Amino acid sequence: MQQLFNFFIKNKTFVLFLLLFSYALSLTIQSHEYHRSKFINSSNQITGSVYGTFHGITQYFNLKQENQLLLEENSILKMMVFSHEDLDPFDSLLEFKYDLHPSLVYKNSYALPNNYLTLNKGRNDSIKEDFGVITSKGIVGIIDATSKNYSRVLSILNTNSRINVKLKKTNYFGILSWDGKSPEITQLKDVQDLVKLSIGDTIVTSGYSSTFPSNIPVGSIDSYRLNDTEDLYIIDVKLFNDMRNLEHVYIIENTDLNELRALNLSDE
Amino acid sequence: MNNNVLITVLSFIGLILLQVIICSNINFLGDLNPYVYVIFILLYPVTNNRLVFIFLSFLLGLSIDIFLDSGGIHAAACVAIAYIRPLFLKFSFGAAYDYQAIKFSNTDFIQRLIYFLMLIIIHHFILFSLVLFDENKIALIIEQALYSSIFTLIICLLLSSLFSKKEA
C-alpha cells in the first residue's frame, strides 16, 4: 500500500494528466452520440449571456440583409392573406396547431462536423427539447438542450442529425443527414430506386414526426446517385437556407404534442 | 507575485473571450480558424508547480469546449500539450530551461518560433483527430491541422510580440 502511494506521489503529474485527459476523451466520445452531450453545452447562463452581450454588437453587421429577408417573407405572407379573403388571420377564435416563437441566433457554427446553434429563448419562454427550428426559407434544426433563458439547437449541419423529409412532387420520403463536408449540401438517403428524380426537385419536411409540420421547404436536388447495393438513392440536397448566415429563426411548438404522446402511449 | 496571478487570470478570461467571440467565427477560406488560446499554455511562466499548470490548461480547454459545444476536444488537446511542454522547452531553449530562467520576452525569435510551431502542431493534430474522429480521414486531419497551425502560429507570434515587455 505504501509503495502504491509512493508511486502516485512520485508520478503525480502524470496521474493528473492521465485523469484529465481521459475525462476530456470521454466527453468527446459522448458528444459524438446523439442526445448524450447534455453536460457540456453552450446553453447555460454564463455562455449565453456572454454570447448575448457580443451579439448586441455583431447583429448590426448584417442588418440590411436581415431586413430584406423579413420583407420578402412578409410580402409572401401578405400575398397568401390577400388571396384568401375569407380567412382573417387575426380572428381570435381560430385555433392553430402550431405555435411559433421568434428567436435570435446568438451563436452559430458550420465548419465542424458536429455543429450547434445557441438561441436566446429557453424554458422560461416555454421552449422544450425536440421543438423544431426554421427560418422563413427552410429548416435549421431541432432543439436538443435548454436552460432557463437559452437553448441549444442540433443543426442540420451535424453528422448526428436525422430529419424525416419527402419529395414534394411524388411524396416519397427519406432521411436527411449530413456528411460533414459542405455547409450548403446535405444528403437524403433511403429513397427507393424506382422513384423518378430530376435535378431541381423540391424537398420538403414530411410531417411524419411531431417536430416539424409537413411541407416546410428544405432544399432542392443538386445531384443524385445509387448507393453501393444499387437499390436506394443517395441524393445531394442543396439547402434553401444559407446556414452560414442565420439571424432570425422561429421555434415551432406543436400544441398537439401532449395529445399525440398520450395517443401513442395508449397504443402500446 | 500577486501581479503575476492577476495577469494569469486576466489573460485566461481574455483569451477565452477572444477565441469564442472573434477567432472561432473567422472561417477563413470556408473553415479555417486560428485557435489562439493556446498562447496561454505556450507562455505560461515556467514553474515547478506543474499540477496547477496542467489543471489550468484543462480548465481553459473545457471552457472553450462549453462555449463551442465541442465535447471535450479542446480540453484533451490542452492537457496533452501542457503535459509535454517541458520536453519542448528543453529542446528549444536548451540551457536556459535547466536553470528555470526563461523569460519568453527575452528569448531568441528563432527559438521561440520553433517552440511555438511544435506545440501548436501537436495541439492541432490532437484537436482535429478528435474533431473528425475517423481513422479513414487521416489525410484530411493532417491537412486541416497543418493549415490551422500556420494560421494560429502567425497570430500567436503577433500577439506575443505585441504584449511582450522588453527588459533592457
Short mmCIF file of C-alpha atoms in Angstrom, two decimals:
data_model
loop_
_atom_site.label_atom_id
_atom_site.label_comp_id
_atom_site.label_asym_id
_atom_site.label_seq_id
_atom_site.Cartn_x
_atom_site.Cartn_y
_atom_site.Cartn_z
CA MET A 1 0.00 0.00 0.00
CA GLN A 2 2.79 2.34 1.00
CA GLN A 3 4.53 1.67 -2.28
CA LEU A 4 1.36 2.38 -4.21
CA PHE A 5 1.01 5.76 -2.54
CA ASN A 6 4.65 6.50 -3.15
CA PHE A 7 4.19 5.66 -6.79
CA PHE A 8 1.26 8.05 -7.09
CA ILE A 9 3.10 10.85 -5.32
CA LYS A 10 6.17 10.35 -7.46
CA ASN A 11 4.19 10.40 -10.69
CA LYS A 12 1.51 12.82 -9.62
CA THR A 13 1.91 14.97 -12.73
CA PHE A 14 1.43 12.00 -15.00
CA VAL A 15 -1.52 10.71 -12.98
CA LEU A 16 -3.23 14.10 -13.15
CA PHE A 17 -2.53 14.32 -16.86
CA LEU A 18 -3.96 10.86 -17.45
CA LEU A 19 -7.02 11.60 -15.34
CA LEU A 20 -7.89 14.89 -17.04
CA PHE A 21 -7.04 13.59 -20.50
CA SER A 22 -9.27 10.54 -20.18
CA TYR A 23 -12.08 12.68 -18.78
CA ALA A 24 -11.80 15.00 -21.78
CA LEU A 25 -11.77 11.99 -24.10
CA SER A 26 -14.90 10.56 -22.53
CA LEU A 27 -16.64 13.91 -23.00
CA THR A 28 -15.58 13.87 -26.64
CA ILE A 29 -16.87 10.36 -27.21
CA GLN A 30 -20.18 11.25 -25.56
CA SER A 31 -20.54 14.29 -27.78
CA HIS A 32 -20.36 12.09 -30.85
CA GLU A 33 -23.52 10.32 -29.82
CA TYR A 34 -26.89 11.91 -30.26
CA HIS A 35 -28.54 13.24 -27.10
CA ARG A 36 -25.61 12.43 -24.88
CA SER A 37 -23.74 15.72 -24.70
CA LYS A 38 -26.05 17.26 -22.16
CA PHE A 39 -23.48 18.35 -19.62
CA ILE A 40 -21.07 20.33 -21.76
CA ASN A 41 -23.22 22.67 -23.78
CA SER A 42 -23.41 26.35 -24.54
CA SER A 43 -26.99 26.90 -23.40
CA ASN A 44 -26.07 27.79 -19.81
CA GLN A 45 -26.30 31.16 -18.13
CA ILE A 46 -22.65 32.21 -18.45
CA THR A 47 -22.04 31.32 -22.06
CA GLY A 48 -25.50 32.54 -23.03
CA SER A 49 -25.02 35.97 -21.52
CA VAL A 50 -21.52 36.32 -23.00
CA TYR A 51 -22.81 35.46 -26.45
CA GLY A 52 -25.78 37.75 -25.87
CA THR A 53 -23.61 40.73 -24.97
CA PHE A 54 -21.48 40.43 -28.06
CA HIS A 55 -24.44 39.61 -30.25
CA GLY A 56 -25.65 43.12 -29.41
CA ILE A 57 -22.67 44.42 -31.37
CA THR A 58 -22.42 41.96 -34.24
CA GLN A 59 -26.11 41.98 -35.12
CA TYR A 60 -25.67 45.33 -36.86
CA PHE A 61 -23.29 43.87 -39.42
CA ASN A 62 -25.94 42.15 -41.49
CA LEU A 63 -28.95 44.23 -40.58
CA LYS A 64 -29.61 45.21 -44.16
CA GLN A 65 -29.71 41.62 -45.36
CA GLU A 66 -31.95 40.57 -42.48
CA ASN A 67 -34.41 43.37 -43.19
CA GLN A 68 -34.55 42.28 -46.81
CA LEU A 69 -35.29 38.69 -45.76
CA LEU A 70 -38.06 39.72 -43.38
CA LEU A 71 -39.57 41.98 -46.02
CA GLU A 72 -39.62 39.15 -48.55
CA GLU A 73 -41.26 36.84 -46.05
CA ASN A 74 -43.81 39.48 -45.15
CA SER A 75 -44.75 40.03 -48.77
CA ILE A 76 -45.26 36.30 -49.30
CA LEU A 77 -47.49 36.11 -46.24
CA LYS A 78 -49.42 39.19 -47.34
CA MET A 79 -49.97 37.60 -50.75
CA MET A 80 -51.33 34.49 -49.08
CA VAL A 81 -53.69 36.51 -46.94
CA PHE A 82 -54.94 38.58 -49.87
CA SER A 83 -55.72 35.51 -51.94
CA HIS A 84 -57.84 34.05 -49.10
CA GLU A 85 -60.13 36.91 -48.31
CA ASP A 86 -62.48 34.78 -46.25
CA LEU A 87 -59.71 33.97 -43.77
CA ASP A 88 -58.98 36.51 -41.09
CA PRO A 89 -55.60 35.79 -39.53
CA PHE A 90 -56.36 37.97 -36.52
CA ASP A 91 -59.54 36.09 -35.67
CA SER A 92 -59.08 35.07 -32.05
CA LEU A 93 -61.39 32.07 -32.44
CA LEU A 94 -59.03 30.49 -34.93
CA GLU A 95 -57.11 27.61 -33.38
CA PHE A 96 -53.59 26.99 -34.50
CA LYS A 97 -51.99 23.59 -34.41
CA TYR A 98 -48.51 25.07 -34.14
CA ASP A 99 -47.14 27.94 -32.08
CA LEU A 100 -44.21 29.88 -33.50
CA HIS A 101 -41.74 31.59 -31.17
CA PRO A 102 -39.48 34.12 -32.89
CA SER A 103 -35.90 33.91 -31.66
CA LEU A 104 -32.41 35.24 -32.30
CA VAL A 105 -29.32 33.17 -33.08
CA TYR A 106 -26.64 34.01 -30.54
CA LYS A 107 -24.06 31.58 -31.77
CA ASN A 108 -23.80 29.67 -34.99
CA SER A 109 -21.16 27.31 -36.34
CA TYR A 110 -20.93 25.39 -39.60
CA ALA A 111 -17.27 24.49 -40.08
CA LEU A 112 -17.17 21.46 -37.76
CA PRO A 113 -18.67 18.01 -38.37
CA ASN A 114 -20.94 18.49 -35.34
CA ASN A 115 -22.46 21.94 -35.33
CA TYR A 116 -24.79 23.52 -32.81
CA LEU A 117 -26.56 26.87 -32.54
CA THR A 118 -27.42 28.79 -29.40
CA LEU A 119 -30.73 30.67 -29.28
CA ASN A 120 -31.95 33.34 -26.89
CA LYS A 121 -35.12 31.56 -25.80
CA GLY A 122 -35.30 28.91 -23.10
CA ARG A 123 -37.55 27.15 -20.64
CA ASN A 124 -38.92 30.48 -19.38
CA ASP A 125 -40.37 31.02 -22.86
CA SER A 126 -41.84 27.50 -22.75
CA ILE A 127 -39.23 26.15 -25.15
CA LYS A 128 -38.64 22.43 -24.70
CA GLU A 129 -36.41 19.80 -26.22
CA ASP A 130 -37.36 18.35 -29.61
CA PHE A 131 -39.00 21.54 -30.84
CA GLY A 132 -38.16 22.29 -34.47
CA VAL A 133 -36.32 25.42 -35.60
CA ILE A 134 -36.88 27.03 -39.02
CA THR A 135 -36.29 30.28 -40.86
CA SER A 136 -38.52 31.84 -43.48
CA LYS A 137 -36.56 29.91 -46.11
CA GLY A 138 -36.23 26.44 -44.63
CA ILE A 139 -35.36 24.25 -41.70
CA VAL A 140 -32.44 24.82 -39.33
CA GLY A 141 -32.50 22.01 -36.79
CA ILE A 142 -34.02 20.62 -33.61
CA ILE A 143 -33.66 21.91 -30.03
CA ASP A 144 -31.61 19.43 -28.05
CA ALA A 145 -30.83 21.18 -24.76
CA THR A 146 -32.47 24.04 -22.89
CA SER A 147 -31.69 26.19 -19.89
CA LYS A 148 -33.79 28.91 -18.27
CA ASN A 149 -33.12 31.57 -20.88
CA TYR A 150 -31.21 29.85 -23.64
CA SER A 151 -31.48 26.78 -25.78
CA ARG A 152 -29.17 24.80 -28.00
CA VAL A 153 -30.09 23.57 -31.46
CA LEU A 154 -28.75 20.45 -33.11
CA SER A 155 -28.16 21.94 -36.56
CA ILE A 156 -28.99 20.00 -39.73
CA LEU A 157 -25.26 20.52 -40.32
CA ASN A 158 -24.48 17.93 -37.66
CA THR A 159 -23.49 14.38 -38.55
CA ASN A 160 -25.88 13.16 -35.83
CA SER A 161 -28.86 14.98 -37.30
CA ARG A 162 -31.66 12.87 -38.83
CA ILE A 163 -34.76 14.52 -40.24
CA ASN A 164 -37.70 12.94 -42.00
CA VAL A 165 -38.28 14.60 -45.38
CA LYS A 166 -40.08 13.82 -48.62
CA LEU A 167 -40.03 14.69 -52.30
CA LYS A 168 -42.66 17.34 -52.85
CA LYS A 169 -43.73 16.01 -56.24
CA THR A 170 -44.08 12.31 -55.54
CA ASN A 171 -44.41 12.18 -51.74
CA TYR A 172 -41.69 9.53 -51.40
CA PHE A 173 -39.91 10.04 -48.13
CA GLY A 174 -36.38 9.54 -46.82
CA ILE A 175 -33.97 10.59 -44.09
CA LEU A 176 -31.97 13.80 -44.36
CA SER A 177 -28.49 13.62 -42.84
CA TRP A 178 -25.15 15.38 -43.37
CA ASP A 179 -21.75 14.01 -44.36
CA GLY A 180 -19.83 16.86 -42.72
CA LYS A 181 -18.37 18.35 -45.90
CA SER A 182 -20.08 21.36 -47.47
CA PRO A 183 -22.37 23.60 -45.39
CA GLU A 184 -24.60 24.04 -48.45
CA ILE A 185 -25.24 20.41 -49.30
CA THR A 186 -26.92 17.72 -47.18
CA GLN A 187 -27.67 14.12 -48.09
CA LEU A 188 -31.05 12.47 -48.48
CA LYS A 189 -30.93 8.69 -48.12
CA ASP A 190 -33.35 5.77 -48.22
CA VAL A 191 -35.28 6.86 -51.33
CA GLN A 192 -36.10 3.81 -53.44
CA ASP A 193 -34.58 3.47 -56.90
CA LEU A 194 -37.93 3.21 -58.64
CA VAL A 195 -38.73 6.83 -57.86
CA LYS A 196 -38.27 9.24 -60.75
CA LEU A 197 -35.94 12.09 -59.81
CA SER A 198 -34.88 15.17 -61.63
CA ILE A 199 -32.37 17.82 -60.65
CA GLY A 200 -34.03 20.84 -59.08
CA ASP A 201 -36.92 18.91 -57.47
CA THR A 202 -38.01 20.39 -54.17
CA ILE A 203 -37.55 18.53 -50.88
CA VAL A 204 -39.92 19.38 -48.01
CA THR A 205 -40.47 18.03 -44.49
CA SER A 206 -42.73 15.01 -44.38
CA GLY A 207 -44.77 15.80 -41.30
CA TYR A 208 -44.43 12.20 -40.08
CA SER A 209 -42.71 13.39 -36.92
CA SER A 210 -44.35 15.75 -34.47
CA THR A 211 -41.38 18.14 -34.62
CA PHE A 212 -41.99 19.78 -37.97
CA PRO A 213 -45.30 20.40 -39.73
CA SER A 214 -45.41 18.98 -43.26
CA ASN A 215 -44.34 20.88 -46.36
CA ILE A 216 -41.72 23.16 -44.83
CA PRO A 217 -39.16 23.75 -47.59
CA VAL A 218 -35.74 22.12 -47.09
CA GLY A 219 -33.84 22.30 -50.34
CA SER A 220 -33.66 21.19 -53.94
CA ILE A 221 -31.95 18.20 -55.56
CA ASP A 222 -28.41 19.08 -56.60
CA SER A 223 -27.32 15.65 -57.84
CA TYR A 224 -28.12 12.00 -57.15
CA ARG A 225 -26.54 8.58 -57.42
CA LEU A 226 -27.30 5.00 -56.40
CA ASN A 227 -25.79 3.55 -53.24
CA ASP A 228 -23.44 0.55 -53.15
CA THR A 229 -26.19 -2.06 -53.23
CA GLU A 230 -27.90 -0.12 -56.04
CA ASP A 231 -31.40 -0.19 -54.63
CA LEU A 232 -31.55 3.18 -52.87
CA TYR A 233 -30.67 6.68 -53.98
CA ILE A 234 -28.22 8.99 -52.24
CA ILE A 235 -29.42 12.47 -53.11
CA ASP A 236 -27.38 15.63 -52.58
CA VAL A 237 -29.78 18.32 -51.43
CA LYS A 238 -28.87 21.97 -51.83
CA LEU A 239 -30.36 23.79 -48.85
CA PHE A 240 -32.58 26.83 -49.36
CA ASN A 241 -31.22 28.26 -46.12
CA ASP A 242 -27.80 29.84 -46.04
CA MET A 243 -26.68 28.14 -42.84
CA ARG A 244 -23.65 30.44 -42.62
CA ASN A 245 -25.79 33.49 -42.12
CA LEU A 246 -28.64 32.96 -39.66
CA GLU A 247 -30.12 35.68 -37.51
CA HIS A 248 -33.89 35.44 -37.02
CA VAL A 249 -35.36 31.98 -36.58
CA TYR A 250 -38.68 30.54 -35.47
CA ILE A 251 -39.07 27.80 -32.91
CA ILE A 252 -42.05 25.57 -33.68
CA GLU A 253 -44.15 24.29 -30.84
CA ASN A 254 -46.61 21.57 -31.68
CA THR A 255 -49.60 22.30 -29.46
CA ASP A 256 -51.00 18.83 -30.07
CA LEU A 257 -47.83 17.20 -28.83
CA ASN A 258 -49.22 16.10 -25.49
CA GLU A 259 -52.30 14.66 -27.11
CA LEU A 260 -50.18 12.82 -29.68
CA ARG A 261 -47.93 11.41 -26.98
CA ALA A 262 -50.89 10.25 -24.94
CA LEU A 263 -52.28 8.54 -28.01
CA ASN A 264 -49.01 6.76 -28.71
CA LEU A 265 -48.78 5.61 -25.11
CA SER A 266 -52.26 4.14 -25.15
CA ASP A 267 -51.30 2.24 -28.32
CA GLU A 268 -48.51 0.36 -26.63
CA MET B 1 3.67 37.61 -7.18
CA ASN B 2 0.15 38.97 -6.92
CA ASN B 3 0.70 40.81 -10.12
CA ASN B 4 1.52 37.56 -11.89
CA VAL B 5 -1.65 35.90 -10.64
CA LEU B 6 -3.70 38.84 -11.84
CA ILE B 7 -2.10 38.73 -15.28
CA THR B 8 -2.74 34.99 -15.50
CA VAL B 9 -6.41 35.34 -14.55
CA LEU B 10 -6.97 38.26 -16.92
CA SER B 11 -5.27 36.57 -19.85
CA PHE B 12 -7.21 33.36 -19.12
CA ILE B 13 -10.56 35.14 -19.38
CA GLY B 14 -9.45 37.47 -22.16
CA LEU B 15 -8.20 34.64 -24.35
CA ILE B 16 -11.41 32.63 -23.91
CA LEU B 17 -13.47 35.63 -24.98
CA LEU B 18 -11.14 36.42 -27.87
CA GLN B 19 -11.38 32.83 -29.04
CA VAL B 20 -15.13 32.29 -28.84
CA ILE B 21 -16.27 35.74 -29.94
CA ILE B 22 -13.83 36.50 -32.73
CA CYS B 23 -11.40 33.75 -33.65
CA SER B 24 -13.94 30.94 -33.96
CA ASN B 25 -16.03 33.00 -36.35
CA ILE B 26 -13.34 33.88 -38.87
CA ASN B 27 -13.84 30.79 -41.05
CA PHE B 28 -11.11 31.85 -43.46
CA LEU B 29 -11.47 30.10 -46.85
CA GLY B 30 -14.54 28.24 -45.64
CA ASP B 31 -13.45 26.52 -42.46
CA LEU B 32 -10.04 27.75 -41.23
CA ASN B 33 -9.97 29.15 -37.72
CA PRO B 34 -6.99 30.04 -35.55
CA TYR B 35 -7.01 28.65 -32.03
CA VAL B 36 -5.15 31.48 -30.36
CA TYR B 37 -6.00 30.49 -26.79
CA VAL B 38 -3.08 28.02 -26.84
CA ILE B 39 -0.80 31.02 -26.33
CA PHE B 40 -1.84 30.84 -22.67
CA ILE B 41 -0.22 27.41 -22.40
CA LEU B 42 2.76 28.41 -24.54
CA LEU B 43 3.64 31.48 -22.49
CA TYR B 44 2.66 30.29 -19.01
CA PRO B 45 5.58 31.05 -16.70
CA VAL B 46 7.98 28.17 -16.23
CA THR B 47 7.37 26.96 -12.71
CA ASN B 48 7.88 23.92 -10.62
CA ASN B 49 4.21 23.58 -9.89
CA ARG B 50 3.15 21.66 -12.94
CA LEU B 51 -0.01 20.31 -11.32
CA VAL B 52 -1.59 23.76 -11.19
CA PHE B 53 -0.45 24.42 -14.73
CA ILE B 54 -1.94 21.22 -16.13
CA PHE B 55 -5.17 21.79 -14.27
CA LEU B 56 -5.42 25.38 -15.53
CA SER B 57 -4.85 24.18 -19.08
CA PHE B 58 -7.64 21.66 -18.63
CA LEU B 59 -9.98 24.37 -17.36
CA LEU B 60 -9.08 26.59 -20.31
CA GLY B 61 -9.82 23.84 -22.81
CA LEU B 62 -13.04 22.87 -21.07
CA SER B 63 -14.29 26.47 -21.07
CA ILE B 64 -13.65 26.70 -24.79
CA ASP B 65 -15.48 23.39 -25.25
CA ILE B 66 -18.51 24.62 -23.35
CA PHE B 67 -18.68 27.74 -25.46
CA LEU B 68 -18.20 25.95 -28.76
CA ASP B 69 -20.29 22.83 -27.97
CA SER B 70 -17.42 20.57 -28.90
CA GLY B 71 -17.49 17.89 -26.21
CA GLY B 72 -14.01 17.63 -24.70
CA ILE B 73 -11.71 18.06 -27.67
CA HIS B 74 -10.06 21.31 -26.63
CA ALA B 75 -9.63 20.10 -23.07
CA ALA B 76 -7.90 16.93 -24.26
CA ALA B 77 -5.57 18.78 -26.62
CA CYS B 78 -4.71 21.39 -23.97
CA VAL B 79 -3.93 18.87 -21.26
CA ALA B 80 -1.72 16.94 -23.67
CA ILE B 81 0.44 19.89 -24.68
CA ALA B 82 0.58 21.18 -21.11
CA TYR B 83 1.95 17.82 -20.02
CA ILE B 84 4.60 17.53 -22.72
CA ARG B 85 5.61 21.20 -22.63
CA PRO B 86 8.83 20.78 -20.57
CA LEU B 87 10.20 18.44 -23.22
CA PHE B 88 9.87 21.11 -25.87
CA LEU B 89 11.10 23.88 -23.60
CA LYS B 90 14.27 21.91 -23.13
CA PHE B 91 14.59 21.17 -26.81
CA SER B 92 14.03 24.77 -27.91
CA PHE B 93 15.76 26.79 -25.24
CA GLY B 94 18.36 24.30 -24.02
CA ALA B 95 20.48 25.51 -21.15
CA ALA B 96 18.20 28.35 -20.13
CA TYR B 97 15.49 25.87 -19.22
CA ASP B 98 17.79 23.87 -16.96
CA TYR B 99 18.21 26.90 -14.75
CA GLN B 100 14.45 27.64 -14.83
CA ALA B 101 15.34 31.11 -16.00
CA ILE B 102 13.36 31.52 -19.20
CA LYS B 103 11.73 34.86 -19.81
CA PHE B 104 9.84 34.41 -23.04
CA SER B 105 10.18 38.07 -23.94
CA ASN B 106 13.97 37.79 -23.83
CA THR B 107 14.34 34.68 -25.94
CA ASP B 108 15.67 34.48 -29.42
CA PHE B 109 13.00 34.81 -32.14
CA ILE B 110 14.00 31.60 -33.94
CA GLN B 111 13.96 29.60 -30.72
CA ARG B 112 10.54 30.94 -29.89
CA LEU B 113 9.28 30.20 -33.40
CA ILE B 114 10.39 26.56 -33.21
CA TYR B 115 8.90 26.16 -29.73
CA PHE B 116 5.55 27.66 -30.78
CA LEU B 117 5.41 25.72 -34.02
CA MET B 118 5.99 22.32 -32.45
CA LEU B 119 3.48 22.68 -29.65
CA ILE B 120 0.85 24.25 -31.90
CA ILE B 121 1.15 21.45 -34.45
CA ILE B 122 0.77 18.80 -31.76
CA HIS B 123 -2.19 20.63 -30.26
CA HIS B 124 -3.92 20.99 -33.60
CA PHE B 125 -3.23 17.43 -34.61
CA ILE B 126 -4.86 16.09 -31.43
CA LEU B 127 -7.67 18.60 -31.86
CA PHE B 128 -8.56 17.65 -35.41
CA SER B 129 -8.14 13.92 -34.78
CA LEU B 130 -10.84 14.26 -32.14
CA VAL B 131 -12.98 16.62 -34.22
CA LEU B 132 -13.16 14.28 -37.18
CA PHE B 133 -12.81 11.11 -35.08
CA ASP B 134 -12.33 8.83 -38.04
CA GLU B 135 -9.18 6.90 -38.92
CA ASN B 136 -10.16 6.92 -42.61
CA LYS B 137 -9.84 10.68 -42.76
CA ILE B 138 -6.20 10.87 -41.68
CA ALA B 139 -5.23 12.90 -44.76
CA LEU B 140 -7.93 15.44 -44.04
CA ILE B 141 -6.88 15.61 -40.37
CA ILE B 142 -3.27 16.37 -41.28
CA GLU B 143 -4.29 18.88 -43.92
CA GLN B 144 -6.63 20.82 -41.65
CA ALA B 145 -4.25 20.65 -38.68
CA LEU B 146 -1.39 21.99 -40.79
CA TYR B 147 -3.30 24.90 -42.31
CA SER B 148 -4.85 25.93 -39.00
CA SER B 149 -1.45 25.62 -37.30
CA ILE B 150 0.07 28.14 -39.67
CA PHE B 151 -2.84 30.49 -39.05
CA THR B 152 -2.56 30.07 -35.27
CA LEU B 153 1.22 30.42 -35.34
CA ILE B 154 1.13 33.74 -37.16
CA ILE B 155 -1.43 35.20 -34.79
CA CYS B 156 0.35 33.83 -31.70
CA LEU B 157 3.67 35.34 -32.81
CA LEU B 158 1.98 38.67 -33.43
CA LEU B 159 0.25 38.57 -30.05
CA SER B 160 3.41 37.57 -28.19
CA SER B 161 5.45 40.39 -29.70
CA LEU B 162 2.61 42.81 -29.16
CA PHE B 163 2.32 42.11 -25.46
CA SER B 164 5.94 41.34 -24.59
CA LYS B 165 7.71 43.68 -22.24
CA LYS B 166 11.21 44.18 -23.46
CA GLU B 167 13.51 44.21 -20.48
CA ALA B 168 16.62 46.08 -21.44
#
